[in-house]
Structure formats: structure tokens, C-alpha cells
Short mmCIF file of C-alpha atoms in Angstrom, two decimals:
data_model
loop_
_atom_site.label_atom_id
_atom_site.label_comp_id
_atom_site.label_asym_id
_atom_site.label_seq_id
_atom_site.Cartn_x
_atom_site.Cartn_y
_atom_site.Cartn_z
CA MET Z 1 2.05 -18.00 3.11
CA ASP Z 2 2.18 -14.62 4.82
CA ALA Z 3 2.64 -11.53 2.63
CA THR Z 4 5.86 -10.68 4.50
CA VAL Z 5 9.13 -12.60 4.67
CA SER Z 6 12.04 -12.42 7.09
CA LYS Z 7 15.58 -11.39 6.29
CA ARG Z 8 16.86 -14.92 6.89
CA TRP Z 9 14.16 -16.33 4.62
CA LEU Z 10 15.35 -14.05 1.82
CA LEU Z 11 19.02 -14.74 2.51
CA ALA Z 12 18.43 -18.46 2.08
CA ARG Z 13 16.81 -17.83 -1.33
CA LEU Z 14 18.88 -14.85 -2.45
CA TYR Z 15 20.04 -16.29 -5.76
CA GLU Z 16 17.11 -18.48 -6.78
CA PRO Z 17 16.49 -17.86 -10.51
CA GLU Z 18 12.71 -17.65 -10.27
CA GLN Z 19 12.96 -14.77 -7.78
CA THR Z 20 13.25 -11.04 -8.42
CA ILE Z 21 14.07 -8.62 -5.61
CA ILE Z 22 12.76 -5.10 -6.09
CA ASP Z 23 14.10 -2.03 -4.30
CA CYS Z 24 11.27 0.48 -3.80
CA ARG Z 25 13.04 3.14 -1.74
CA PHE Z 26 11.62 6.62 -2.29
CA THR Z 27 11.54 9.85 -0.29
CA LEU Z 28 8.67 12.31 -0.75
CA GLY Z 29 10.02 15.70 -1.76
CA LYS Z 30 13.33 14.17 -2.86
CA PRO Z 31 12.43 12.28 -6.03
CA ASP Z 32 15.99 11.22 -6.85
CA ALA Z 33 16.96 10.03 -3.38
CA GLY Z 34 15.61 6.50 -3.72
CA ARG Z 35 17.38 5.72 -6.98
CA GLU Z 36 20.60 7.31 -5.71
CA SER Z 37 20.44 5.14 -2.60
CA TYR Z 38 19.88 2.06 -4.78
CA GLU Z 39 22.85 2.93 -7.00
CA GLN Z 40 25.05 3.36 -3.94
CA GLU Z 41 24.09 0.02 -2.38
CA HIS Z 42 21.26 -2.48 -2.41
CA ILE Z 43 20.48 -6.13 -1.76
CA PRO Z 44 22.34 -8.33 -4.27
CA GLY Z 45 20.32 -8.96 -7.41
CA ALA Z 46 17.79 -6.24 -6.70
CA VAL Z 47 16.37 -4.03 -9.44
CA TYR Z 48 14.81 -0.63 -8.82
CA LEU Z 49 11.25 0.67 -9.30
CA ASP Z 50 10.45 4.31 -8.61
CA LEU Z 51 7.22 5.24 -6.81
CA GLU Z 52 6.43 8.18 -9.08
CA MET Z 53 8.02 7.08 -12.36
CA ASP Z 54 7.07 3.38 -12.32
CA LEU Z 55 4.39 2.74 -9.69
CA SER Z 56 2.26 5.79 -10.52
CA SER Z 57 1.02 7.54 -13.63
CA PRO Z 58 1.44 11.28 -14.29
CA VAL Z 59 -0.57 13.57 -12.02
CA GLY Z 60 -3.69 15.10 -13.58
CA GLU Z 61 -6.68 17.12 -12.47
CA HIS Z 62 -8.13 14.11 -10.68
CA GLY Z 63 -6.72 10.80 -9.51
CA GLY Z 64 -4.67 12.11 -6.59
CA ARG Z 65 -0.97 12.70 -6.06
CA HIS Z 66 -0.03 9.15 -7.06
CA PRO Z 67 -2.52 7.92 -9.67
CA LEU Z 68 -2.41 4.23 -10.45
CA PRO Z 69 -0.13 3.33 -13.35
CA ASP Z 70 -1.64 2.06 -16.56
CA PRO Z 71 -1.62 -1.77 -16.23
CA GLN Z 72 -0.10 -2.27 -19.68
CA VAL Z 73 2.63 0.30 -19.03
CA LEU Z 74 3.55 -1.31 -15.71
CA ALA Z 75 3.43 -4.78 -17.27
CA ALA Z 76 5.86 -3.62 -19.97
CA ARG Z 77 8.20 -2.24 -17.31
CA LEU Z 78 8.08 -5.51 -15.39
CA SER Z 79 8.73 -7.49 -18.56
CA LYS Z 80 11.79 -5.36 -19.33
CA LEU Z 81 13.12 -6.17 -15.86
CA GLY Z 82 12.84 -9.88 -16.59
CA ILE Z 83 9.71 -10.40 -14.50
CA GLY Z 84 7.18 -12.89 -15.83
CA ASN Z 85 3.94 -14.32 -14.56
CA ASP Z 86 5.78 -17.15 -12.82
CA SER Z 87 8.27 -14.91 -11.00
CA ARG Z 88 8.40 -14.72 -7.23
CA ILE Z 89 8.88 -11.12 -6.17
CA VAL Z 90 10.25 -9.78 -2.90
CA ALA Z 91 9.95 -6.01 -2.43
CA TYR Z 92 11.63 -3.79 0.13
CA ASP Z 93 12.08 -0.11 0.94
CA ASP Z 94 13.31 2.02 3.83
CA GLU Z 95 9.99 3.71 4.59
CA SER Z 96 8.36 1.18 6.94
CA GLY Z 97 7.19 -0.86 3.97
CA MET Z 98 4.77 1.67 2.49
CA ASN Z 99 6.30 1.74 -1.01
CA ALA Z 100 6.89 -2.01 -1.01
CA ALA Z 101 3.24 -2.45 -0.03
CA ARG Z 102 2.23 -0.25 -2.97
CA LEU Z 103 4.06 -2.65 -5.30
CA TRP Z 104 2.58 -5.64 -3.43
CA TRP Z 105 -0.92 -4.26 -3.99
CA LEU Z 106 -0.27 -3.30 -7.63
CA LEU Z 107 1.03 -6.73 -8.55
CA ARG Z 108 -1.97 -8.41 -6.98
CA TYR Z 109 -4.16 -5.93 -8.85
CA LEU Z 110 -2.48 -7.20 -12.02
CA GLY Z 111 -3.33 -10.75 -10.97
CA HIS Z 112 0.10 -11.73 -9.63
CA GLU Z 113 0.00 -13.48 -6.24
CA GLN Z 114 3.66 -14.46 -5.79
CA VAL Z 115 4.75 -11.17 -4.22
CA PHE Z 116 6.10 -10.56 -0.72
CA ILE Z 117 7.48 -7.73 1.41
CA LEU Z 118 10.78 -7.94 3.28
CA GLU Z 119 10.29 -7.32 6.99
CA GLY Z 120 12.34 -4.42 8.35
CA GLY Z 121 13.50 -3.02 5.02
CA PHE Z 122 16.98 -2.22 3.75
CA SER Z 123 18.44 -0.48 6.81
CA GLN Z 124 17.76 -3.46 9.05
CA TRP Z 125 19.11 -5.81 6.40
CA LYS Z 126 22.35 -3.85 6.30
CA ALA Z 127 22.53 -3.32 10.08
CA GLU Z 128 22.40 -7.07 10.62
CA LYS Z 129 25.38 -7.54 8.27
CA PHE Z 130 23.49 -9.22 5.46
CA PRO Z 131 25.15 -8.72 2.05
CA VAL Z 132 24.83 -5.51 0.04
CA THR Z 133 26.34 -4.44 -3.28
CA ASN Z 134 26.38 -1.60 -5.80
CA HIS Z 135 26.36 -3.98 -8.77
CA GLN Z 136 23.29 -3.57 -10.96
CA PRO Z 137 22.21 -6.90 -12.45
CA VAL Z 138 21.74 -7.46 -16.16
CA ARG Z 139 18.22 -8.76 -16.67
CA VAL Z 140 16.95 -10.85 -19.58
CA PRO Z 141 13.54 -9.51 -20.65
CA SER Z 142 10.55 -11.71 -19.97
CA SER Z 143 6.81 -11.44 -20.61
CA PHE Z 144 4.42 -10.26 -17.93
CA VAL Z 145 0.77 -10.47 -19.01
CA PRO Z 146 -1.57 -8.58 -16.65
CA ASN Z 147 -4.85 -10.04 -15.48
CA VAL Z 148 -6.42 -6.94 -13.93
CA GLN Z 149 -8.62 -7.45 -10.85
CA PRO Z 150 -11.02 -4.44 -10.92
CA GLN Z 151 -12.90 -5.72 -7.86
CA MET Z 152 -9.93 -4.63 -5.72
CA LEU Z 153 -10.68 -0.97 -6.42
CA ALA Z 154 -13.28 1.57 -5.31
CA ASP Z 155 -13.71 4.78 -7.30
CA VAL Z 156 -14.62 8.25 -6.10
CA GLU Z 157 -18.30 7.90 -7.04
CA GLU Z 158 -18.76 4.80 -4.91
CA VAL Z 159 -16.83 6.38 -2.03
CA ARG Z 160 -19.10 9.43 -2.32
CA GLN Z 161 -22.19 7.21 -2.04
CA VAL Z 162 -20.74 5.27 0.88
CA SER Z 163 -19.83 8.51 2.63
CA GLU Z 164 -23.33 9.91 2.21
CA LYS Z 165 -24.95 6.75 3.53
CA THR Z 166 -22.55 6.43 6.45
CA ALA Z 167 -22.90 10.06 7.47
CA ASN Z 168 -26.69 9.86 7.26
CA VAL Z 169 -26.90 6.57 9.14
CA GLY Z 170 -24.51 7.64 11.90
CA GLY Z 171 -24.90 5.31 14.82
CA ASP Z 172 -28.39 4.09 13.87
CA ALA Z 173 -28.39 0.49 15.01
CA SER Z 174 -31.54 -0.24 12.99
CA SER Z 175 -29.65 0.01 9.71
CA SER Z 176 -28.54 -3.23 8.11
CA PRO Z 177 -24.83 -3.95 8.71
CA SER Z 178 -24.71 -6.04 5.53
CA THR Z 179 -25.51 -3.00 3.41
CA ARG Z 180 -23.02 -0.69 5.09
CA ILE Z 181 -19.44 -0.28 3.99
CA VAL Z 182 -16.70 0.91 6.33
CA LEU Z 183 -14.42 3.71 5.14
CA ILE Z 184 -10.96 3.61 6.74
CA ASP Z 185 -8.59 6.59 6.68
CA SER Z 186 -5.00 5.36 7.04
CA ARG Z 187 -3.30 8.69 7.79
CA ALA Z 188 -1.93 9.92 11.11
CA ASN Z 189 -4.71 11.09 13.43
CA ASP Z 190 -3.77 14.77 13.30
CA ARG Z 191 -4.13 14.77 9.52
CA TYR Z 192 -7.36 12.77 9.73
CA GLN Z 193 -8.82 15.28 12.18
CA GLY Z 194 -7.73 18.20 9.99
CA MET Z 195 -5.35 19.65 12.58
CA ASN Z 196 -2.11 19.29 10.62
CA GLU Z 197 -1.97 19.01 6.83
CA THR Z 198 1.39 19.45 5.13
CA LEU Z 199 0.91 17.50 1.89
CA ASP Z 200 -2.54 18.33 0.52
CA LYS Z 201 -4.37 21.57 -0.17
CA LYS Z 202 -7.27 20.87 2.18
CA ALA Z 203 -7.36 19.34 5.65
CA GLY Z 204 -9.83 16.88 7.14
CA HIS Z 205 -11.27 13.52 6.10
CA ILE Z 206 -14.06 11.97 4.08
CA PRO Z 207 -17.28 12.22 6.12
CA GLY Z 208 -18.10 8.92 7.81
CA ALA Z 209 -14.54 7.55 7.64
CA VAL Z 210 -12.88 6.16 10.75
CA ASN Z 211 -9.18 6.40 11.47
CA TYR Z 212 -6.75 3.48 11.71
CA PHE Z 213 -3.20 4.84 11.31
CA TRP Z 214 -1.22 2.51 9.06
CA LYS Z 215 1.89 2.49 11.24
CA ASP Z 216 -0.11 1.10 14.15
CA THR Z 217 -0.18 -2.22 12.28
CA GLN Z 218 3.55 -2.60 12.92
CA HIS Z 219 5.91 -3.08 15.83
CA ALA Z 220 8.51 -0.46 16.70
CA ASP Z 221 11.12 -2.29 14.59
CA GLY Z 222 8.95 -2.06 11.47
CA SER Z 223 7.80 -5.68 11.47
CA TYR Z 224 4.11 -6.39 11.02
CA LYS Z 225 2.10 -7.44 14.01
CA SER Z 226 0.81 -10.99 14.16
CA ALA Z 227 -2.62 -11.92 12.87
CA GLU Z 228 -3.86 -12.08 16.46
CA GLU Z 229 -2.45 -8.64 17.27
CA LEU Z 230 -4.01 -7.21 14.12
CA GLU Z 231 -7.37 -8.75 14.95
CA ALA Z 232 -7.22 -6.94 18.28
CA HIS Z 233 -6.15 -3.72 16.52
CA PHE Z 234 -9.15 -3.86 14.19
CA ALA Z 235 -11.51 -5.17 16.88
CA GLY Z 236 -15.06 -3.97 16.28
CA LEU Z 237 -14.90 -4.28 12.51
CA ASP Z 238 -17.17 -7.08 11.34
CA LYS Z 239 -15.30 -9.42 9.00
CA ASP Z 240 -18.44 -9.79 6.89
CA ARG Z 241 -18.51 -6.06 6.16
CA GLU Z 242 -16.96 -4.53 3.08
CA ILE Z 243 -14.11 -2.14 3.79
CA ILE Z 244 -12.69 0.63 1.60
CA VAL Z 245 -9.28 1.94 2.62
CA TYR Z 246 -7.72 5.26 1.67
CA CYS Z 247 -4.91 7.57 2.76
CA GLY Z 248 -3.43 10.73 1.26
CA SER Z 249 -2.51 9.43 -2.18
CA GLY Z 250 -3.13 5.68 -2.20
CA VAL Z 251 0.30 4.59 -0.95
CA THR Z 252 0.12 4.26 2.86
CA ALA Z 253 -3.35 2.74 2.53
CA CYS Z 254 -1.67 -0.36 1.09
CA PRO Z 255 -0.01 -1.47 4.36
CA ASN Z 256 -3.45 -1.21 5.97
CA VAL Z 257 -4.94 -3.38 3.21
CA LEU Z 258 -2.21 -5.94 3.86
CA ALA Z 259 -2.79 -5.81 7.62
CA LEU Z 260 -6.56 -6.18 7.27
CA GLU Z 261 -6.15 -9.20 5.02
CA LYS Z 262 -3.64 -10.70 7.45
CA ALA Z 263 -6.21 -10.23 10.23
CA GLY Z 264 -8.77 -12.20 8.23
CA TYR Z 265 -10.76 -9.50 6.45
CA LYS Z 266 -11.66 -10.71 2.96
CA LYS Z 267 -13.70 -7.81 1.55
CA VAL Z 268 -11.10 -5.05 1.45
CA ARG Z 269 -10.72 -2.58 -1.41
CA LEU Z 270 -8.53 0.41 -2.09
CA TYR Z 271 -9.66 3.92 -2.98
CA ALA Z 272 -6.50 4.58 -4.96
CA GLY Z 273 -6.94 8.32 -5.48
CA SER Z 274 -7.58 8.74 -1.78
CA TRP Z 275 -7.81 12.12 0.01
CA SER Z 276 -5.87 14.02 -2.67
CA ASP Z 277 -8.37 12.83 -5.28
CA TRP Z 278 -11.38 13.46 -3.03
CA ILE Z 279 -10.52 17.13 -2.52
CA SER Z 280 -9.90 17.64 -6.26
CA TYR Z 281 -13.68 17.69 -6.61
CA GLY Z 282 -14.65 21.02 -5.05
CA TYR Z 283 -18.16 19.86 -4.21
CA ASN Z 284 -17.09 16.87 -2.12
CA PRO Z 285 -17.79 17.48 1.58
CA ILE Z 286 -15.04 17.50 4.20
CA ALA Z 287 -15.25 16.47 7.84
CA THR Z 288 -12.91 17.35 10.71
CA GLY Z 289 -12.48 16.03 14.23
CA ASP Z 290 -12.89 12.41 15.22
CA GLU Z 291 -15.61 9.88 14.38
CA GLU Z 292 -16.64 6.93 16.50
CA LYS Z 293 -15.36 3.58 15.31
CA PRO Z 294 -17.89 0.79 14.81
CA ILE Z 295 -18.28 -1.72 17.61
CA ASN Z 296 -19.24 -5.24 16.55
CA LEU Z 297 -21.45 -4.01 13.72
#
């Protein structure tokens, strides 16, 4: 089954007991806005998880602006919300799916595959006259036991090595494609090129990374493009190559991970600390401008 579900699909299953709906709305710079919006109205039965309080750990010297939460801490939070290993989870937000995708990725990182993202988010749900409520459900605690999948992650040391190799290789066609890993920067192109940085202390990108803006994986209405459309979007990337995806803080990279997997790419990992972690090491190099995307390598 696809990682995304339609509004009518969810409506038909709204009250199934094995399902938990999770509201992930969050606004950067307004940390209380998401919870306040949830308390005002949400999809019936939905519980709330906060990007910074629940889906991230406290910010430190390294790890980026949204460090990954401790698996046991997140598992305890899920258990308290009545989510177990057999639960089916549908996540939504109002930010083009980026926070819902963060939860989607995190749950899969904890070994939970039954997790989906609602196409279009809350505003479209409400605009199409589907039911909303301000009632907060009472949840019976369950037991969520994490089965962490470390192979889904890339750390800063590996990204540093990949960057060095990619920058040194450049466009050398004699290098072996099987030994080369593609770095994908998911941010808007102006931030990638270092022309406009409003969130992090330094501008630019990791040397050797190519730019695929995460919102380009979606239609104007916020729905994900089809597998065929996404294959065309990522055309030139060999499906046998390993891919490491990053963004500013490890959140908007997640929709790109989802889109790549939907397009048939199987070797996709997340650099969770992303750009904000990379620049926390003063000796890491920074590139600006554009870099040529691979073509059938």
C-alpha cells in the first residue's frame, strides 16, 4: 500500500479501533500554535504529537535544530497514547505533510510499518466538509516496543566521507557508480545555493550535494505525485545507487525520502542532523552555487 491515504479512505475507517490518528501540526517560530490549533479543532479521534517536544530531543551542541528523539522516550510517549505495535497510524498536519512525514519516518525507524500520511492535510479535510471536533479522546495506554532500524540513518562522519569523495570525483565518468553515494539537499534552491538563509547561522550546502526541493514532489494541492511522475522528477538517479537525504534540520528531508521510495528507490537513508548539524562542526566545508545533477550514473 502507498504511504499516503486519501480523505475518503480515512473517513471510511475513522472509528476503527486498531487505528490511531495523529495530528502533527506545528509552526516554526510559534511553538504553541500547533497544539492550540489541535485543541480548537481536529479530526475526530486524533491525538497530538509536537514536533519539538515529542518528535525531537532537546537541542545540543551537535545534532541539528531537531535532533532525533530517544527511541525509548518516543516509544513511551506512543504507549501512553494507546499506540501499540499492531496499531495502524494515520498522521496529518497543515504544513504540506512535512511534520507528518517526520512521524512516518520515525515510526519506520522504530520498526513500525503500519503508518500513513493523510493527503492534503487538515485544511483540505475541513474545507471539504469532513467532520472535525474539539473533543480530546481518552486513550487507554498500550505497549509500544521499538525495533530500531539503524540502517535507515547516516551520521555526520559518513556524510563527510561521501562529500569528500563526491567533490573529488566530480564528473569523472571513470569512477565506479556502485561505490558512489548521492547526497540530496531537500531545501529550496535559494537556500541550497547560499543566497537566502533565514533559519541557520551559515548559508550554502554540503559539497557534492545536489538539490531536489521537497515540495517539488507534490502537486499544487499538496498531494504527492504519482510513482511515474516521481520517477521523472528524479530521472538521472540510478536506482542501484545509495542515496543520503538531508535538509535544514531533518524534517523536510522526510517527504523526499517518502517520494524517493515511492519512485522505486530502495537504498535511501536520512542524515537526521542535516545542514544545521553539518555547520555545527566549524571545520566542515561549505559550498555555494549550483552543482550538476547526475545523469544515468
